[in-house]
Amino acid sequence: QVRLVESGGGSVQAGGSLKLSCAAPGYIFSSCGMGWYRRAAGKEREPVSIIKERGVIEYTDSVKGRFTISLDSDKMTLFLQMNSLKTEDTGVYYCAVAAPDYSEDDGCSWDPAQADWGQGTQVTVSS
């Protein structure tokens, strides 16, 4: 089990920026990778950005061009730089580490029952 500790959330006006951090001490980066998810009030949890081995990065369409995921592998800390924030970016942001699951198409699962998740950090964007 990987212990993940997020920080950096807060309140900001639309158009502003925040940088989230996720410390994962002792974690050895795997092919399934790490990522950021978010859950807005009353909505399902959704992936925001994922970084996999060999630097493969994915973003959900709504954040492309505004958010940047990065990994400091020496400190094993995952970051999410969020610029040009919009009110619809409001939610609880979670850091997660995928688990191997060969029943999945890509061999990885983000299901909380299998993967490791942090406690979440609140991001609130006001108009």
mmCIF file of C-alpha atoms in Angstrom:
data_model
loop_
_atom_site.group_PDB
_atom_site.id
_atom_site.type_symbol
_atom_site.label_atom_id
_atom_site.label_comp_id
_atom_site.label_asym_id
_atom_site.label_seq_id
_atom_site.Cartn_x
_atom_site.Cartn_y
_atom_site.Cartn_z
ATOM 1 C CA GLN A 1 0.000 0.000 0.000
ATOM 2 C CA VAL A 2 1.276 3.453 -0.932
ATOM 3 C CA ARG A 3 0.762 6.410 1.387
ATOM 4 C CA LEU A 4 -0.153 9.526 -0.568
ATOM 5 C CA VAL A 5 -0.407 13.002 0.927
ATOM 6 C CA GLU A 6 -1.862 15.817 -1.158
ATOM 7 C CA SER A 7 -1.417 19.512 -0.488
ATOM 8 C CA GLY A 8 -1.783 22.828 -2.258
ATOM 9 C CA GLY A 9 -5.513 23.131 -2.531
ATOM 10 C CA GLY A 10 -7.332 26.313 -1.639
ATOM 11 C CA SER A 11 -9.639 29.035 -2.848
ATOM 12 C CA VAL A 12 -8.919 31.182 -5.867
ATOM 13 C CA GLN A 13 -10.793 33.412 -8.236
ATOM 14 C CA ALA A 14 -11.493 32.349 -11.785
ATOM 15 C CA GLY A 15 -8.447 32.872 -13.948
ATOM 16 C CA GLY A 16 -6.094 32.211 -11.076
ATOM 17 C CA SER A 17 -3.624 29.403 -10.485
ATOM 18 C CA LEU A 18 -2.913 26.703 -7.939
ATOM 19 C CA LYS A 19 -0.284 23.998 -7.719
ATOM 20 C CA LEU A 20 -1.120 20.697 -6.092
ATOM 21 C CA SER A 21 1.488 18.357 -4.678
ATOM 22 C CA CYS A 22 1.294 14.694 -3.812
ATOM 23 C CA ALA A 23 4.058 13.133 -1.763
ATOM 24 C CA ALA A 24 4.510 9.382 -2.144
ATOM 25 C CA PRO A 25 7.454 8.436 0.065
ATOM 26 C CA GLY A 26 8.866 5.041 -0.677
ATOM 27 C CA TYR A 27 6.787 4.486 -3.791
ATOM 28 C CA ILE A 28 8.572 2.946 -6.746
ATOM 29 C CA PHE A 29 7.068 4.237 -9.962
ATOM 30 C CA SER A 30 5.340 1.484 -11.901
ATOM 31 C CA SER A 31 4.209 1.193 -15.515
ATOM 32 C CA CYS A 32 0.619 1.957 -14.499
ATOM 33 C CA GLY A 33 1.668 5.356 -13.268
ATOM 34 C CA MET A 34 0.230 8.037 -11.020
ATOM 35 C CA GLY A 35 -2.453 10.580 -11.571
ATOM 36 C CA TRP A 36 -4.912 13.183 -10.389
ATOM 37 C CA TYR A 37 -8.640 12.706 -10.161
ATOM 38 C CA ARG A 38 -11.312 15.088 -8.974
ATOM 39 C CA ARG A 39 -14.828 14.924 -7.682
ATOM 40 C CA ALA A 40 -17.182 17.871 -7.944
ATOM 41 C CA ALA A 41 -20.165 18.087 -5.623
ATOM 42 C CA GLY A 42 -22.914 15.797 -6.829
ATOM 43 C CA LYS A 43 -20.821 14.342 -9.625
ATOM 44 C CA GLU A 44 -18.828 11.208 -10.280
ATOM 45 C CA ARG A 45 -15.108 11.114 -9.719
ATOM 46 C CA GLU A 46 -13.282 11.814 -12.975
ATOM 47 C CA PRO A 47 -9.670 11.537 -14.119
ATOM 48 C CA VAL A 48 -7.875 14.840 -14.624
ATOM 49 C CA SER A 49 -4.383 13.832 -15.651
ATOM 50 C CA ILE A 50 -2.247 10.715 -15.569
ATOM 51 C CA ILE A 51 1.452 10.160 -16.039
ATOM 52 C CA LYS A 52 2.705 6.714 -16.986
ATOM 53 C CA GLU A 53 6.065 5.174 -17.679
ATOM 54 C CA ARG A 54 8.264 6.670 -20.385
ATOM 55 C CA GLY A 55 6.637 10.033 -19.714
ATOM 56 C CA VAL A 56 3.325 9.209 -21.336
ATOM 57 C CA ILE A 57 0.865 11.867 -20.163
ATOM 58 C CA GLU A 58 -2.874 12.089 -20.555
ATOM 59 C CA TYR A 59 -5.258 14.951 -19.795
ATOM 60 C CA THR A 60 -9.004 15.099 -19.778
ATOM 61 C CA ASP A 61 -10.191 17.423 -22.542
ATOM 62 C CA SER A 62 -11.527 20.120 -20.221
ATOM 63 C CA VAL A 63 -8.093 20.850 -18.724
ATOM 64 C CA LYS A 64 -5.867 20.551 -21.788
ATOM 65 C CA GLY A 65 -3.761 23.654 -22.241
ATOM 66 C CA ARG A 66 -4.437 24.815 -18.680
ATOM 67 C CA PHE A 67 -3.156 22.057 -16.395
ATOM 68 C CA THR A 68 0.291 20.470 -16.354
ATOM 69 C CA ILE A 69 1.193 17.260 -14.551
ATOM 70 C CA SER A 70 4.770 16.580 -13.552
ATOM 71 C CA LEU A 71 6.750 14.185 -11.415
ATOM 72 C CA ASP A 72 9.851 14.742 -9.333
ATOM 73 C CA SER A 73 11.085 11.168 -9.305
ATOM 74 C CA ASP A 74 13.933 11.914 -6.904
ATOM 75 C CA LYS A 75 11.520 13.134 -4.251
ATOM 76 C CA MET A 76 8.686 10.923 -5.561
ATOM 77 C CA THR A 77 6.315 13.849 -5.578
ATOM 78 C CA LEU A 78 3.603 14.364 -8.146
ATOM 79 C CA PHE A 79 2.462 17.862 -9.072
ATOM 80 C CA LEU A 80 -0.473 19.409 -10.867
ATOM 81 C CA GLN A 81 -0.023 22.992 -12.005
ATOM 82 C CA MET A 82 -3.447 24.457 -12.639
ATOM 83 C CA ASN A 83 -3.688 27.729 -14.560
ATOM 84 C CA SER A 84 -6.623 29.720 -15.913
ATOM 85 C CA LEU A 85 -8.867 28.060 -13.362
ATOM 86 C CA LYS A 86 -12.592 28.008 -14.000
ATOM 87 C CA THR A 87 -15.484 27.643 -11.593
ATOM 88 C CA GLU A 88 -16.156 24.196 -13.037
ATOM 89 C CA ASP A 89 -12.719 23.092 -11.798
ATOM 90 C CA THR A 90 -14.034 23.256 -8.236
ATOM 91 C CA GLY A 91 -13.907 19.959 -6.409
ATOM 92 C CA VAL A 92 -11.855 17.647 -4.267
ATOM 93 C CA TYR A 93 -8.668 16.614 -6.022
ATOM 94 C CA TYR A 94 -7.171 13.217 -5.309
ATOM 95 C CA CYS A 95 -3.777 11.792 -6.059
ATOM 96 C CA ALA A 96 -3.770 8.116 -6.973
ATOM 97 C CA VAL A 97 -1.418 5.305 -7.874
ATOM 98 C CA ALA A 98 -2.828 2.688 -10.231
ATOM 99 C CA ALA A 99 -2.643 -0.998 -9.414
ATOM 100 C CA PRO A 100 -1.872 -3.831 -11.842
ATOM 101 C CA ASP A 101 -5.032 -5.527 -13.057
ATOM 102 C CA TYR A 102 -4.652 -7.778 -16.058
ATOM 103 C CA SER A 103 -8.412 -7.943 -16.559
ATOM 104 C CA GLU A 104 -8.285 -4.305 -17.651
ATOM 105 C CA ASP A 105 -7.452 -3.377 -21.257
ATOM 106 C CA ASP A 106 -4.327 -1.498 -20.231
ATOM 107 C CA GLY A 107 -3.485 -3.843 -17.375
ATOM 108 C CA CYS A 108 -4.117 -1.146 -14.754
ATOM 109 C CA SER A 109 -6.892 -0.306 -12.323
ATOM 110 C CA TRP A 110 -7.691 2.998 -10.643
ATOM 111 C CA ASP A 111 -10.512 1.501 -8.618
ATOM 112 C CA PRO A 112 -10.139 2.561 -4.968
ATOM 113 C CA ALA A 113 -10.608 -1.066 -3.982
ATOM 114 C CA GLN A 114 -7.322 -1.885 -5.703
ATOM 115 C CA ALA A 115 -5.400 1.340 -6.274
ATOM 116 C CA ASP A 116 -3.980 3.680 -3.650
ATOM 117 C CA TRP A 117 -5.586 7.062 -3.079
ATOM 118 C CA GLY A 118 -4.780 10.113 -1.033
ATOM 119 C CA GLN A 119 -7.209 11.859 1.267
ATOM 120 C CA GLY A 120 -7.933 14.630 -1.209
ATOM 121 C CA THR A 121 -7.481 18.381 -1.216
ATOM 122 C CA GLN A 122 -10.242 20.909 -1.842
ATOM 123 C CA VAL A 123 -9.994 23.328 -4.751
ATOM 124 C CA THR A 124 -12.573 26.100 -4.888
ATOM 125 C CA VAL A 125 -12.736 28.500 -7.809
ATOM 126 C CA SER A 126 -15.053 31.474 -7.450
ATOM 127 C CA SER A 127 -16.352 33.775 -10.163
#
